[in-house]
Short mmCIF file of C-alpha atoms and ligand atoms in Angstrom, two decimals:
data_model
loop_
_atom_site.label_atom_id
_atom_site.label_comp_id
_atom_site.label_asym_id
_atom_site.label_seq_id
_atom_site.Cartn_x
_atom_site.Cartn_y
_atom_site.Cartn_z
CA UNK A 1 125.16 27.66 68.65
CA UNK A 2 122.19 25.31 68.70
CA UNK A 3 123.83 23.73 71.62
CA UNK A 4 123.89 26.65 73.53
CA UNK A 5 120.47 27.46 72.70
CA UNK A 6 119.21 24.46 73.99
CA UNK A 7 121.11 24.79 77.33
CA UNK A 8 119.34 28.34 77.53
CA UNK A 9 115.88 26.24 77.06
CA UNK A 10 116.63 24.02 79.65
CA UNK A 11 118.13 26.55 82.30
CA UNK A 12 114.62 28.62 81.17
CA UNK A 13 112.47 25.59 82.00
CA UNK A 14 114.45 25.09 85.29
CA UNK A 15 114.11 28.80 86.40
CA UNK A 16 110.54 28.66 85.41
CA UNK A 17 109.82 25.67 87.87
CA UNK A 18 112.16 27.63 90.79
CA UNK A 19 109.90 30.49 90.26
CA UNK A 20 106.75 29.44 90.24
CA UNK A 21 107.80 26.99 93.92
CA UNK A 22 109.24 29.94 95.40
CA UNK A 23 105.88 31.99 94.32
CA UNK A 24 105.31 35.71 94.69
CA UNK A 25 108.65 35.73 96.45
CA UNK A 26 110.60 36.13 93.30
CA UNK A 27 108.24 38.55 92.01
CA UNK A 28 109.89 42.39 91.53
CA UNK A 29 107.16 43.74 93.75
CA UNK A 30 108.59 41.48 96.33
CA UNK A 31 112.12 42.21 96.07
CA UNK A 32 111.27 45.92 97.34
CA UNK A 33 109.20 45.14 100.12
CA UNK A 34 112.40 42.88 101.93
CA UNK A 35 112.74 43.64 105.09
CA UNK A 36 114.64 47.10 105.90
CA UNK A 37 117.42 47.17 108.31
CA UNK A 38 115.46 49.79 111.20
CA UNK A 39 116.61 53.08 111.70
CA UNK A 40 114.49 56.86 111.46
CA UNK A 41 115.73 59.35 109.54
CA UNK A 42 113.41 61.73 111.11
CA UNK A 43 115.56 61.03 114.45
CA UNK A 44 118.70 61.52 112.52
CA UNK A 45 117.46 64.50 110.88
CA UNK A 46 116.32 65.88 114.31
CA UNK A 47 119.90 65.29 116.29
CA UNK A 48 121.31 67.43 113.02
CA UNK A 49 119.07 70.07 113.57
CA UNK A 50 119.54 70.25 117.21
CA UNK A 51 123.94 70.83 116.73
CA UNK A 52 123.24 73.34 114.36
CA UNK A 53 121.23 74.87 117.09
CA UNK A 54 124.02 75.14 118.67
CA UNK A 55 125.93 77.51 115.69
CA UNK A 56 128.97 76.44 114.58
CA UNK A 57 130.58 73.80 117.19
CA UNK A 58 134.35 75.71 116.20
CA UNK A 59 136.84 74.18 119.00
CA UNK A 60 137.41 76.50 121.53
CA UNK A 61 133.38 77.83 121.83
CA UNK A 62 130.63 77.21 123.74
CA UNK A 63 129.07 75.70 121.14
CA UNK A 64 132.09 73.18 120.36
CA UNK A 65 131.21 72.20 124.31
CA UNK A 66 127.55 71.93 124.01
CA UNK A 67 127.89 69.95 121.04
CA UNK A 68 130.25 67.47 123.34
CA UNK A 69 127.81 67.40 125.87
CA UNK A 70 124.75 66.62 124.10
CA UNK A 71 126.28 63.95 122.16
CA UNK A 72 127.83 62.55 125.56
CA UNK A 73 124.53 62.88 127.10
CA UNK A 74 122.92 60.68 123.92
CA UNK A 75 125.48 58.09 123.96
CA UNK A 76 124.88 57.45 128.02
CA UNK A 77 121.10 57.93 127.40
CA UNK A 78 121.42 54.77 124.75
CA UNK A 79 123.52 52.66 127.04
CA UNK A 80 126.73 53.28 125.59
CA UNK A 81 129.92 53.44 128.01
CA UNK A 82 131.10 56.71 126.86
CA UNK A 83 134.65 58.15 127.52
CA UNK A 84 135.95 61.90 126.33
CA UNK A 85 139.57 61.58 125.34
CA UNK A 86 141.80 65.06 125.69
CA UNK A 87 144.59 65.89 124.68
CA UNK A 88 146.92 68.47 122.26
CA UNK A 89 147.97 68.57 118.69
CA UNK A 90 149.49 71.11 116.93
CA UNK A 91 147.55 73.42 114.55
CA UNK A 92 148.40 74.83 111.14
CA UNK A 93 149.93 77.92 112.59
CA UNK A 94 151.83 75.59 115.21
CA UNK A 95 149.77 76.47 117.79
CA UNK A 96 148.85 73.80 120.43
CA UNK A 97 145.41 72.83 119.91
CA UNK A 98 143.11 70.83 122.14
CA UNK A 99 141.81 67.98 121.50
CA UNK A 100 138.85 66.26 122.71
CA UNK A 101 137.46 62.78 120.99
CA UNK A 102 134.04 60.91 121.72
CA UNK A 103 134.28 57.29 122.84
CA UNK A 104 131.36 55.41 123.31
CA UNK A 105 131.50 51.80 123.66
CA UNK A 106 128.62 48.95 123.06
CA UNK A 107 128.69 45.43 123.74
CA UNK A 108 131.15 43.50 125.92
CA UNK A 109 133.56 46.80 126.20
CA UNK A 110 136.45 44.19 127.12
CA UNK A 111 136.60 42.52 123.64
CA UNK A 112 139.28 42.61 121.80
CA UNK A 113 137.41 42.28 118.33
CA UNK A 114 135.77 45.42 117.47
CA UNK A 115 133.98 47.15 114.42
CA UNK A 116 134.79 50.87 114.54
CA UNK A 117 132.54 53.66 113.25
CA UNK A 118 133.48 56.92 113.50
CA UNK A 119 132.59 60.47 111.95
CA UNK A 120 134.08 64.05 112.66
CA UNK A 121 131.81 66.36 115.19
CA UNK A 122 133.59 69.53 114.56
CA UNK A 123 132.94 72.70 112.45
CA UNK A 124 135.58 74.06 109.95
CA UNK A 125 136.22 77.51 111.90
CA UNK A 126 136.70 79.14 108.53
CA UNK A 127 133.89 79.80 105.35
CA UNK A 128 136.89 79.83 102.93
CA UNK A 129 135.23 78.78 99.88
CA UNK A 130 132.48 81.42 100.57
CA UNK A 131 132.61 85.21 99.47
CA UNK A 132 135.90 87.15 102.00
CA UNK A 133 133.31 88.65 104.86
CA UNK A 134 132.74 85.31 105.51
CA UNK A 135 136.30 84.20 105.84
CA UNK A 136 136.36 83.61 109.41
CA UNK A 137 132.72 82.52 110.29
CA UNK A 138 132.56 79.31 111.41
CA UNK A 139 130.85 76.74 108.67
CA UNK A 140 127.05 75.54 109.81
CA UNK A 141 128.36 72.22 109.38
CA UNK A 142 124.67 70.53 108.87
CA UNK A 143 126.99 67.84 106.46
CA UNK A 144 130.05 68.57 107.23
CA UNK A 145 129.98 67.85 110.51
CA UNK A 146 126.71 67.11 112.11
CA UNK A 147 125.33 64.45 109.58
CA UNK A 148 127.20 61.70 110.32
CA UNK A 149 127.01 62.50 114.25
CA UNK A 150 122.89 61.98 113.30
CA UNK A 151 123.42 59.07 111.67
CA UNK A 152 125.57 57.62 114.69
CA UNK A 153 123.38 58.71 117.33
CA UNK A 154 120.42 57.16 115.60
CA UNK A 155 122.13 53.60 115.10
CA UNK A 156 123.05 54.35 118.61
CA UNK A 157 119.54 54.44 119.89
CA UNK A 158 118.80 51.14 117.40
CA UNK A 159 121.38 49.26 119.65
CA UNK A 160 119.69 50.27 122.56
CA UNK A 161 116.71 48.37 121.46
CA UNK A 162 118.35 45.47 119.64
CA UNK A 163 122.33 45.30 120.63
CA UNK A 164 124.57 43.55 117.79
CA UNK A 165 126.26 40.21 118.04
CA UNK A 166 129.21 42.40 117.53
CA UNK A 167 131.38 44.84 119.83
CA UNK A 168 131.02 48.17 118.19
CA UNK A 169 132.71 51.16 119.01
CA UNK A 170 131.40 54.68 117.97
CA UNK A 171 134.41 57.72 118.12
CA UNK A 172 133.35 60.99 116.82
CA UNK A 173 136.53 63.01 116.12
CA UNK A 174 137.30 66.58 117.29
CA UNK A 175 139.27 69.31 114.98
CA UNK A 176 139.02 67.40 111.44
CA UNK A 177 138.55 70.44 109.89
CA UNK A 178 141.29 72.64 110.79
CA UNK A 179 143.23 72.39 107.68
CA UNK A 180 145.37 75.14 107.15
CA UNK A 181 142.54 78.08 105.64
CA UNK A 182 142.38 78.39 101.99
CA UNK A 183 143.91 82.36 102.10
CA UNK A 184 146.46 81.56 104.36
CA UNK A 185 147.92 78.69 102.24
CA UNK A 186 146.65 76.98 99.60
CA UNK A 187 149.66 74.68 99.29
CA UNK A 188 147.45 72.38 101.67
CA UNK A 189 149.42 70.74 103.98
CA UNK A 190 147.67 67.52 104.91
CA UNK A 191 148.61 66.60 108.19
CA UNK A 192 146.98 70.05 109.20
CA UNK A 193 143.42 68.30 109.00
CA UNK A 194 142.08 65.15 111.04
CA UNK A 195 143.68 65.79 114.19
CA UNK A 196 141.66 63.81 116.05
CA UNK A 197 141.81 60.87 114.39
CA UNK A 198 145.66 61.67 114.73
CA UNK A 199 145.20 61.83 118.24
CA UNK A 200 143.36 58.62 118.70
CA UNK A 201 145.75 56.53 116.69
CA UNK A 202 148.66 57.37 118.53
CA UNK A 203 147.41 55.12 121.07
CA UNK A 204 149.60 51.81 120.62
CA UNK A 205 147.04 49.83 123.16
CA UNK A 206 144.11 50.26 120.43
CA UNK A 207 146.28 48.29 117.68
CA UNK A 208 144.82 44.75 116.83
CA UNK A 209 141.63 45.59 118.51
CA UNK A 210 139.78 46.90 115.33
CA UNK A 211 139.03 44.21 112.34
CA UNK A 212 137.59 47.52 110.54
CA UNK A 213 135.95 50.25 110.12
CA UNK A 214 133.52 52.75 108.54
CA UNK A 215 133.87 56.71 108.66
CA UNK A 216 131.04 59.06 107.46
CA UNK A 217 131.42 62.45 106.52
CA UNK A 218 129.01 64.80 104.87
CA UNK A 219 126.24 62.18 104.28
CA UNK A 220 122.91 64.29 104.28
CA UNK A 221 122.71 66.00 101.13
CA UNK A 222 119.82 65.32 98.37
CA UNK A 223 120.83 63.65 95.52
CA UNK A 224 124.30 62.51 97.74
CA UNK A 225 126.41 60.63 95.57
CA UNK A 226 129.29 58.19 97.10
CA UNK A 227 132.06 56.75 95.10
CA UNK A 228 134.05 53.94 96.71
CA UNK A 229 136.87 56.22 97.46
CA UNK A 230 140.64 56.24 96.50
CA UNK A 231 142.36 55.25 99.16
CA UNK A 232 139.20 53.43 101.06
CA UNK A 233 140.17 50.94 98.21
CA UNK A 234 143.61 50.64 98.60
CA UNK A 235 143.71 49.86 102.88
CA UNK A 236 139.99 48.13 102.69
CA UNK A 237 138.85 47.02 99.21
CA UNK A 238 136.90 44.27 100.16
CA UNK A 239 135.05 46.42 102.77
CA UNK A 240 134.61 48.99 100.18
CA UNK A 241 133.26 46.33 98.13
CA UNK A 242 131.28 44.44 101.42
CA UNK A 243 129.40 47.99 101.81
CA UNK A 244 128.80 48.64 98.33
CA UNK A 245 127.15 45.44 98.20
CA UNK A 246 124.55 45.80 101.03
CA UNK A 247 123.56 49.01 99.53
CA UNK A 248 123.16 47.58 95.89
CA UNK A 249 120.83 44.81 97.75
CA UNK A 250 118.99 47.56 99.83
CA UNK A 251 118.44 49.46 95.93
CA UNK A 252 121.03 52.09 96.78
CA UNK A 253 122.74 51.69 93.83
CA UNK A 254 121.52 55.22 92.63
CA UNK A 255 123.14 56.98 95.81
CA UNK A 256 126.46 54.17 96.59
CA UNK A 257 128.10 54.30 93.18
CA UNK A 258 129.94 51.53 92.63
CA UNK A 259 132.74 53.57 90.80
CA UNK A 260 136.09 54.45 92.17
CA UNK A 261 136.23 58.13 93.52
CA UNK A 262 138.69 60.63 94.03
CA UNK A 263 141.19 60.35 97.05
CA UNK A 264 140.30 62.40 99.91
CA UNK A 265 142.60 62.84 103.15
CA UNK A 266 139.92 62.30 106.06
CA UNK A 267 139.94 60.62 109.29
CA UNK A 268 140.23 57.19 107.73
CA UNK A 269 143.72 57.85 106.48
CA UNK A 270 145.02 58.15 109.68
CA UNK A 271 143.37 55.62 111.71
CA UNK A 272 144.77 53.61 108.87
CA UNK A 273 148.30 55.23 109.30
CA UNK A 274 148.84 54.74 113.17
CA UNK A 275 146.91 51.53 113.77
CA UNK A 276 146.77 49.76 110.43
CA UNK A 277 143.08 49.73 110.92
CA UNK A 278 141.03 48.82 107.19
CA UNK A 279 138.82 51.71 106.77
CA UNK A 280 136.09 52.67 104.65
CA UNK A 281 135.54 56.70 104.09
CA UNK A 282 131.51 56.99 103.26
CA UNK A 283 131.75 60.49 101.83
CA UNK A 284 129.95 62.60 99.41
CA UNK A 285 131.59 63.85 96.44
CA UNK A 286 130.61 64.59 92.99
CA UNK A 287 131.22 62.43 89.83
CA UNK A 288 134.10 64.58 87.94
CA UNK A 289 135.75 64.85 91.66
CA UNK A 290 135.54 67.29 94.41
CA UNK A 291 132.81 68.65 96.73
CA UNK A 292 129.61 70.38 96.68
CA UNK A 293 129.00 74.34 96.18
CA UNK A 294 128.16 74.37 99.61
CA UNK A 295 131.11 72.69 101.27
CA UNK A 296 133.30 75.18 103.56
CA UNK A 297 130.57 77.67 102.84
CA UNK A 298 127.12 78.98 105.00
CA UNK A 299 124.87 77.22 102.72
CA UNK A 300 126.15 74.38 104.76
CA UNK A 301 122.90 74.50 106.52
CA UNK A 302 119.33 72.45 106.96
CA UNK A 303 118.32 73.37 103.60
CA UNK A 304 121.38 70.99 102.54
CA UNK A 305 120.19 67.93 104.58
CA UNK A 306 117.66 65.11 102.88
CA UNK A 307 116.08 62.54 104.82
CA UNK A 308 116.42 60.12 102.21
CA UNK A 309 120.24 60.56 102.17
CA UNK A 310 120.53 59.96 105.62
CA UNK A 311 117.84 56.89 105.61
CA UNK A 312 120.17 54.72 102.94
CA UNK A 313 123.16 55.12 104.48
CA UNK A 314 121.75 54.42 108.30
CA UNK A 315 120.28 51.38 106.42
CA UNK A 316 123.24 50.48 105.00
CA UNK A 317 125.66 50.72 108.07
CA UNK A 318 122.35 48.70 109.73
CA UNK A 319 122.80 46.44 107.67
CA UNK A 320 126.75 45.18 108.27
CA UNK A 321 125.93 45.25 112.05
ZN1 LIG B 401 135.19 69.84 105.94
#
Protein backbone atom coordinates (compact mmCIF):
# COMPACT_ATOMS: atom_id res chain seq x y z
CA UNK A 1 0.00 0.00 0.00
CA UNK A 2 2.43 2.73 1.00
CA UNK A 3 4.54 1.52 -1.79
CA UNK A 4 2.10 2.04 -4.23
CA UNK A 5 1.26 5.31 -2.94
CA UNK A 6 4.52 6.53 -3.32
CA UNK A 7 4.85 5.29 -6.96
CA UNK A 8 1.49 7.35 -7.54
CA UNK A 9 3.58 10.49 -5.99
CA UNK A 10 6.28 10.04 -8.16
CA UNK A 11 4.33 9.25 -11.51
CA UNK A 12 2.20 12.66 -10.18
CA UNK A 13 5.43 14.67 -9.94
CA UNK A 14 6.55 13.28 -13.38
CA UNK A 15 3.18 14.11 -15.14
CA UNK A 16 3.25 17.42 -13.47
CA UNK A 17 6.73 18.33 -15.08
CA UNK A 18 5.35 16.71 -18.74
CA UNK A 19 2.55 19.07 -18.38
CA UNK A 20 3.69 22.07 -17.54
CA UNK A 21 6.83 21.50 -20.76
CA UNK A 22 4.21 20.59 -23.06
CA UNK A 23 2.12 23.86 -21.80
CA UNK A 24 -1.40 24.79 -22.81
CA UNK A 25 -1.18 21.83 -25.15
CA UNK A 26 -2.33 19.39 -22.58
CA UNK A 27 -4.88 21.66 -21.38
CA UNK A 28 -8.80 20.26 -22.03
CA UNK A 29 -9.52 23.45 -23.91
CA UNK A 30 -6.81 22.34 -26.20
CA UNK A 31 -7.73 18.88 -26.78
CA UNK A 32 -11.03 20.25 -28.60
CA UNK A 33 -9.59 22.71 -30.70
CA UNK A 34 -7.12 19.72 -32.60
CA UNK A 35 -7.19 20.01 -35.85
CA UNK A 36 -10.47 18.58 -37.70
CA UNK A 37 -10.13 16.29 -40.56
CA UNK A 38 -11.98 18.94 -43.50
CA UNK A 39 -15.13 18.17 -44.87
CA UNK A 40 -18.78 20.51 -45.00
CA UNK A 41 -21.68 19.16 -43.92
CA UNK A 42 -23.56 21.90 -45.46
CA UNK A 43 -22.24 20.33 -48.94
CA UNK A 44 -23.27 16.96 -47.78
CA UNK A 45 -26.48 18.11 -46.59
CA UNK A 46 -27.03 19.96 -49.94
CA UNK A 47 -26.18 16.75 -52.41
CA UNK A 48 -29.03 14.96 -49.98
CA UNK A 49 -31.39 17.47 -50.62
CA UNK A 50 -30.80 17.68 -54.24
CA UNK A 51 -31.66 13.33 -54.75
CA UNK A 52 -34.58 13.79 -52.85
CA UNK A 53 -35.40 16.38 -55.40
CA UNK A 54 -35.45 13.94 -57.51
CA UNK A 55 -38.48 11.73 -55.50
CA UNK A 56 -37.79 8.47 -54.80
CA UNK A 57 -34.72 7.14 -57.07
CA UNK A 58 -36.95 3.42 -57.24
CA UNK A 59 -34.96 1.36 -60.10
CA UNK A 60 -36.70 1.44 -63.11
CA UNK A 61 -37.76 5.55 -62.90
CA UNK A 62 -36.63 8.55 -64.07
CA UNK A 63 -35.66 9.48 -60.96
CA UNK A 64 -33.49 6.17 -60.28
CA UNK A 65 -31.65 7.67 -63.70
CA UNK A 66 -31.30 11.18 -62.65
CA UNK A 67 -30.02 10.16 -59.47
CA UNK A 68 -27.20 8.05 -61.62
CA UNK A 69 -26.49 10.90 -63.56
CA UNK A 70 -25.99 13.51 -61.11
CA UNK A 71 -23.86 11.45 -59.00
CA UNK A 72 -21.83 10.43 -62.28
CA UNK A 73 -21.68 13.97 -63.18
CA UNK A 74 -20.16 14.79 -59.37
CA UNK A 75 -17.72 12.09 -59.37
CA UNK A 76 -16.20 13.35 -63.03
CA UNK A 77 -16.64 16.98 -61.79
CA UNK A 78 -14.15 15.94 -58.66
CA UNK A 79 -11.68 14.12 -60.84
CA UNK A 80 -12.73 10.76 -60.19
CA UNK A 81 -12.49 8.08 -63.16
CA UNK A 82 -15.98 6.99 -62.96
CA UNK A 83 -17.39 3.73 -64.57
CA UNK A 84 -21.36 2.55 -64.45
CA UNK A 85 -21.40 -1.20 -64.13
CA UNK A 86 -24.81 -3.04 -65.60
CA UNK A 87 -25.96 -5.89 -65.34
CA UNK A 88 -29.10 -8.40 -64.00
CA UNK A 89 -30.01 -10.07 -60.80
CA UNK A 90 -32.93 -11.67 -59.92
CA UNK A 91 -35.62 -10.00 -57.73
CA UNK A 92 -37.76 -11.34 -54.91
CA UNK A 93 -40.52 -12.32 -57.24
CA UNK A 94 -37.76 -13.90 -59.64
CA UNK A 95 -37.98 -11.35 -61.90
CA UNK A 96 -34.76 -10.19 -63.71
CA UNK A 97 -33.79 -6.99 -62.35
CA UNK A 98 -31.26 -4.50 -63.63
CA UNK A 99 -28.57 -3.56 -62.19
CA UNK A 100 -26.51 -0.59 -62.42
CA UNK A 101 -23.43 0.18 -59.79
CA UNK A 102 -21.31 3.51 -59.45
CA UNK A 103 -17.54 3.19 -59.83
CA UNK A 104 -15.49 5.99 -59.33
CA UNK A 105 -11.90 5.62 -58.96
CA UNK A 106 -9.13 8.11 -57.25
CA UNK A 107 -5.56 7.88 -57.18
CA UNK A 108 -3.30 5.70 -59.36
CA UNK A 109 -6.56 3.65 -60.76
CA UNK A 110 -3.93 0.77 -61.67
CA UNK A 111 -3.06 -0.13 -58.02
CA UNK A 112 -3.65 -3.09 -56.79
CA UNK A 113 -4.00 -1.90 -53.03
CA UNK A 114 -7.19 -0.19 -52.53
CA UNK A 115 -9.47 1.15 -49.61
CA UNK A 116 -13.10 0.68 -50.64
CA UNK A 117 -16.01 2.88 -49.54
CA UNK A 118 -19.17 2.26 -50.63
CA UNK A 119 -22.93 3.14 -49.70
CA UNK A 120 -26.34 2.10 -51.41
CA UNK A 121 -27.94 4.97 -53.87
CA UNK A 122 -31.25 3.36 -54.26
CA UNK A 123 -34.77 3.89 -52.76
CA UNK A 124 -36.74 0.95 -51.14
CA UNK A 125 -39.72 0.95 -53.85
CA UNK A 126 -42.05 0.01 -51.04
CA UNK A 127 -43.27 2.25 -47.58
CA UNK A 128 -43.95 -1.12 -45.84
CA UNK A 129 -43.51 -0.13 -42.38
CA UNK A 130 -45.83 2.90 -43.06
CA UNK A 131 -49.77 2.89 -42.80
CA UNK A 132 -51.25 0.27 -46.26
CA UNK A 133 -51.98 3.44 -48.81
CA UNK A 134 -48.57 3.85 -48.64
CA UNK A 135 -47.56 0.33 -49.42
CA UNK A 136 -46.21 0.86 -52.73
CA UNK A 137 -44.80 4.51 -52.65
CA UNK A 138 -41.43 4.60 -53.04
CA UNK A 139 -39.45 5.58 -49.56
CA UNK A 140 -37.87 9.41 -49.67
CA UNK A 141 -34.78 7.78 -48.83
CA UNK A 142 -33.10 11.18 -47.28
CA UNK A 143 -31.08 8.25 -44.87
CA UNK A 144 -31.75 5.45 -46.34
CA UNK A 145 -30.33 6.04 -49.33
CA UNK A 146 -29.14 9.48 -50.08
CA UNK A 147 -27.03 10.16 -46.85
CA UNK A 148 -24.27 8.23 -47.35
CA UNK A 149 -24.19 9.19 -51.25
CA UNK A 150 -23.72 13.02 -49.44
CA UNK A 151 -21.25 11.98 -47.38
CA UNK A 152 -19.27 10.29 -50.40
CA UNK A 153 -19.68 13.00 -52.73
CA UNK A 154 -18.42 15.46 -50.18
CA UNK A 155 -15.12 13.41 -49.31
CA UNK A 156 -15.13 13.20 -53.00
CA UNK A 157 -14.80 16.88 -53.57
CA UNK A 158 -12.09 16.89 -50.37
CA UNK A 159 -9.88 14.61 -52.64
CA UNK A 160 -10.16 16.88 -55.31
CA UNK A 161 -8.42 19.45 -53.29
CA UNK A 162 -6.05 17.28 -51.26
CA UNK A 163 -5.84 13.54 -52.95
CA UNK A 164 -4.84 10.69 -50.29
CA UNK A 165 -1.60 8.81 -50.18
CA UNK A 166 -3.96 6.00 -50.71
CA UNK A 167 -5.94 4.49 -53.83
CA UNK A 168 -9.52 4.82 -52.87
CA UNK A 169 -12.33 3.54 -54.59
CA UNK A 170 -15.94 4.92 -54.06
CA UNK A 171 -18.99 2.25 -55.41
CA UNK A 172 -22.42 3.31 -54.63
CA UNK A 173 -24.67 0.24 -54.99
CA UNK A 174 -27.93 -0.02 -56.99
CA UNK A 175 -31.18 -2.14 -55.71
CA UNK A 176 -30.06 -2.69 -51.87
CA UNK A 177 -33.35 -2.26 -50.92
CA UNK A 178 -35.41 -4.61 -52.77
CA UNK A 179 -35.92 -7.09 -50.10
CA UNK A 180 -38.80 -9.06 -50.57
CA UNK A 181 -41.88 -6.32 -49.18
CA UNK A 182 -42.97 -6.79 -45.70
CA UNK A 183 -46.88 -7.95 -46.92
CA UNK A 184 -45.72 -10.11 -49.42
CA UNK A 185 -43.44 -12.16 -47.07
CA UNK A 186 -42.28 -11.52 -43.95
CA UNK A 187 -40.23 -14.71 -43.75
CA UNK A 188 -37.38 -12.30 -45.15
CA UNK A 189 -35.37 -13.96 -47.40
CA UNK A 190 -31.95 -12.33 -47.30
CA UNK A 191 -30.39 -12.73 -50.44
CA UNK A 192 -33.47 -10.68 -51.81
CA UNK A 193 -31.65 -7.37 -50.57
CA UNK A 194 -28.08 -5.95 -51.62
CA UNK A 195 -28.09 -6.89 -55.08
CA UNK A 196 -25.67 -4.74 -56.07
CA UNK A 197 -23.17 -5.42 -53.90
CA UNK A 198 -24.04 -9.07 -55.14
CA UNK A 199 -23.41 -7.97 -58.45
CA UNK A 200 -20.11 -6.35 -57.88
CA UNK A 201 -18.60 -9.22 -55.99
CA UNK A 202 -19.14 -11.67 -58.48
CA UNK A 203 -16.35 -10.17 -60.22
CA UNK A 204 -13.31 -12.67 -59.53
CA UNK A 205 -10.73 -9.86 -61.07
CA UNK A 206 -11.61 -7.44 -57.98
CA UNK A 207 -10.37 -10.23 -55.35
CA UNK A 208 -7.04 -9.23 -53.53
CA UNK A 209 -7.37 -5.74 -54.70
CA UNK A 210 -9.26 -4.39 -51.55
CA UNK A 211 -7.26 -4.41 -47.99
CA UNK A 212 -10.81 -3.05 -46.67
CA UNK A 213 -13.49 -1.30 -46.50
CA UNK A 214 -16.18 1.00 -45.03
CA UNK A 215 -20.04 0.99 -46.02
CA UNK A 216 -22.47 3.75 -44.81
CA UNK A 217 -25.99 3.48 -44.68
CA UNK A 218 -28.55 5.73 -43.11
CA UNK A 219 -26.01 8.13 -41.47
CA UNK A 220 -27.93 11.57 -41.27
CA UNK A 221 -30.27 11.34 -38.55
CA UNK A 222 -30.09 13.62 -35.21
CA UNK A 223 -29.11 11.98 -32.32
CA UNK A 224 -27.66 8.89 -34.89
CA UNK A 225 -26.38 6.27 -32.83
CA UNK A 226 -23.79 3.53 -34.35
CA UNK A 227 -22.93 0.34 -32.67
CA UNK A 228 -19.92 -1.56 -34.02
CA UNK A 229 -22.10 -4.00 -35.75
CA UNK A 230 -22.47 -7.86 -35.57
CA UNK A 231 -21.01 -9.15 -38.25
CA UNK A 232 -18.69 -5.86 -39.08
CA UNK A 233 -16.92 -7.53 -36.03
CA UNK A 234 -16.69 -10.85 -37.01
CA UNK A 235 -15.00 -10.24 -40.97
CA UNK A 236 -13.21 -6.77 -39.72
CA UNK A 237 -12.82 -6.36 -35.93
CA UNK A 238 -9.86 -4.51 -35.91
CA UNK A 239 -11.31 -2.05 -38.49
CA UNK A 240 -14.36 -1.88 -36.45
CA UNK A 241 -12.16 -1.14 -33.68
CA UNK A 242 -9.52 1.25 -36.06
CA UNK A 243 -12.83 3.44 -36.80
CA UNK A 244 -14.19 3.46 -33.48
CA UNK A 245 -11.03 4.79 -32.38
CA UNK A 246 -10.66 7.88 -34.67
CA UNK A 247 -14.07 8.84 -33.69
CA UNK A 248 -13.46 8.46 -29.84
CA UNK A 249 -10.26 10.85 -30.61
CA UNK A 250 -12.41 13.26 -32.80
CA UNK A 251 -15.08 13.25 -29.34
CA UNK A 252 -17.57 11.07 -31.20
CA UNK A 253 -17.89 8.84 -28.62
CA UNK A 254 -21.55 10.10 -27.95
CA UNK A 255 -22.64 9.23 -31.68
CA UNK A 256 -19.87 5.89 -32.49
CA UNK A 257 -20.79 3.68 -29.56
CA UNK A 258 -18.29 1.55 -28.82
CA UNK A 259 -20.79 -1.36 -28.03
CA UNK A 260 -21.48 -4.32 -30.17
CA UNK A 261 -24.79 -3.92 -32.24
CA UNK A 262 -27.22 -6.04 -33.72
CA UNK A 263 -26.39 -7.97 -37.04
CA UNK A 264 -27.74 -6.42 -40.03
CA UNK A 265 -27.56 -8.05 -43.67
CA UNK A 266 -26.29 -4.95 -45.85
CA UNK A 267 -23.96 -4.53 -48.60
CA UNK A 268 -20.96 -5.37 -46.46
CA UNK A 269 -22.02 -8.96 -46.07
CA UNK A 270 -21.67 -9.64 -49.45
CA UNK A 271 -18.70 -7.86 -50.56
CA UNK A 272 -17.41 -9.91 -47.69
CA UNK A 273 -19.04 -13.15 -49.12
CA UNK A 274 -17.74 -13.03 -52.83
CA UNK A 275 -14.41 -11.29 -52.38
CA UNK A 276 -13.39 -11.89 -48.79
CA UNK A 277 -13.11 -8.19 -48.54
CA UNK A 278 -12.94 -6.92 -44.38
CA UNK A 279 -15.77 -4.60 -44.14
CA UNK A 280 -17.04 -2.23 -41.78
CA UNK A 281 -21.08 -1.46 -41.96
CA UNK A 282 -21.37 2.37 -40.44
CA UNK A 283 -25.11 2.15 -39.84
CA UNK A 284 -27.62 3.66 -37.60
CA UNK A 285 -29.54 1.62 -35.32
CA UNK A 286 -30.98 2.02 -31.98
CA UNK A 287 -29.57 0.67 -28.61
CA UNK A 288 -32.20 -2.31 -27.80
CA UNK A 289 -31.73 -3.24 -31.74
CA UNK A 290 -33.51 -2.35 -34.84
CA UNK A 291 -34.21 0.85 -36.82
CA UNK A 292 -35.78 4.13 -36.51
CA UNK A 293 -39.73 4.95 -36.72
CA UNK A 294 -38.98 6.40 -39.85
CA UNK A 295 -37.11 3.67 -41.68
CA UNK A 296 -39.13 2.13 -44.80
CA UNK A 297 -41.60 4.89 -44.10
CA UNK A 298 -42.28 8.75 -45.77
CA UNK A 299 -40.96 10.41 -42.79
CA UNK A 300 -37.80 9.30 -44.42
CA UNK A 301 -37.40 12.81 -45.50
CA UNK A 302 -35.16 16.22 -44.81
CA UNK A 303 -36.74 16.68 -41.58
CA UNK A 304 -34.78 13.30 -40.67
CA UNK A 305 -31.30 14.58 -41.77
CA UNK A 306 -28.81 16.53 -39.07
CA UNK A 307 -25.83 18.22 -40.10
CA UNK A 308 -24.04 17.22 -37.17
CA UNK A 309 -24.63 13.51 -37.96
CA UNK A 310 -23.32 13.79 -41.20
CA UNK A 311 -20.21 16.17 -40.05
CA UNK A 312 -18.77 13.24 -37.49
CA UNK A 313 -18.95 10.62 -39.62
CA UNK A 314 -17.38 12.63 -42.87
CA UNK A 315 -14.76 13.48 -40.16
CA UNK A 316 -14.31 10.26 -39.18
CA UNK A 317 -13.98 8.45 -42.64
CA UNK A 318 -11.52 11.84 -43.19
CA UNK A 319 -9.77 10.84 -40.84
CA UNK A 320 -8.58 6.97 -41.92
CA UNK A 321 -7.80 8.46 -45.40
ZN1 LIG B 1 -33.48 0.28 -46.36
Amino acid sequence: MSVNRFRTYIILCLSAVLMSSCGAKQSQAARHEIARPPFSADSAYAHIATQLSFGPRVPGTDAHADGVDFIAEKLNAYGASVEIEEGYMEDYAGEKQKVRNIIARFGDIEAKHRILLCTHYDSRPWSDQDDEAYRYVGVPAANDGASGVGVLLEIARQLQHKPSAKNIDMVFFDCEDMGTPDFIDNNDRPDTWCLGSQLWAQKPERKGVYSWGILLDMVGAPGATFYKEYYSVRQASNYVDLVWNNAASLGYDDIFKSQEGTAIVDDHLYVHRGLGIPCVDIIHTLPQGGFPEWWHTQEDNLMQIDRNTLQAVGEVLMSLL
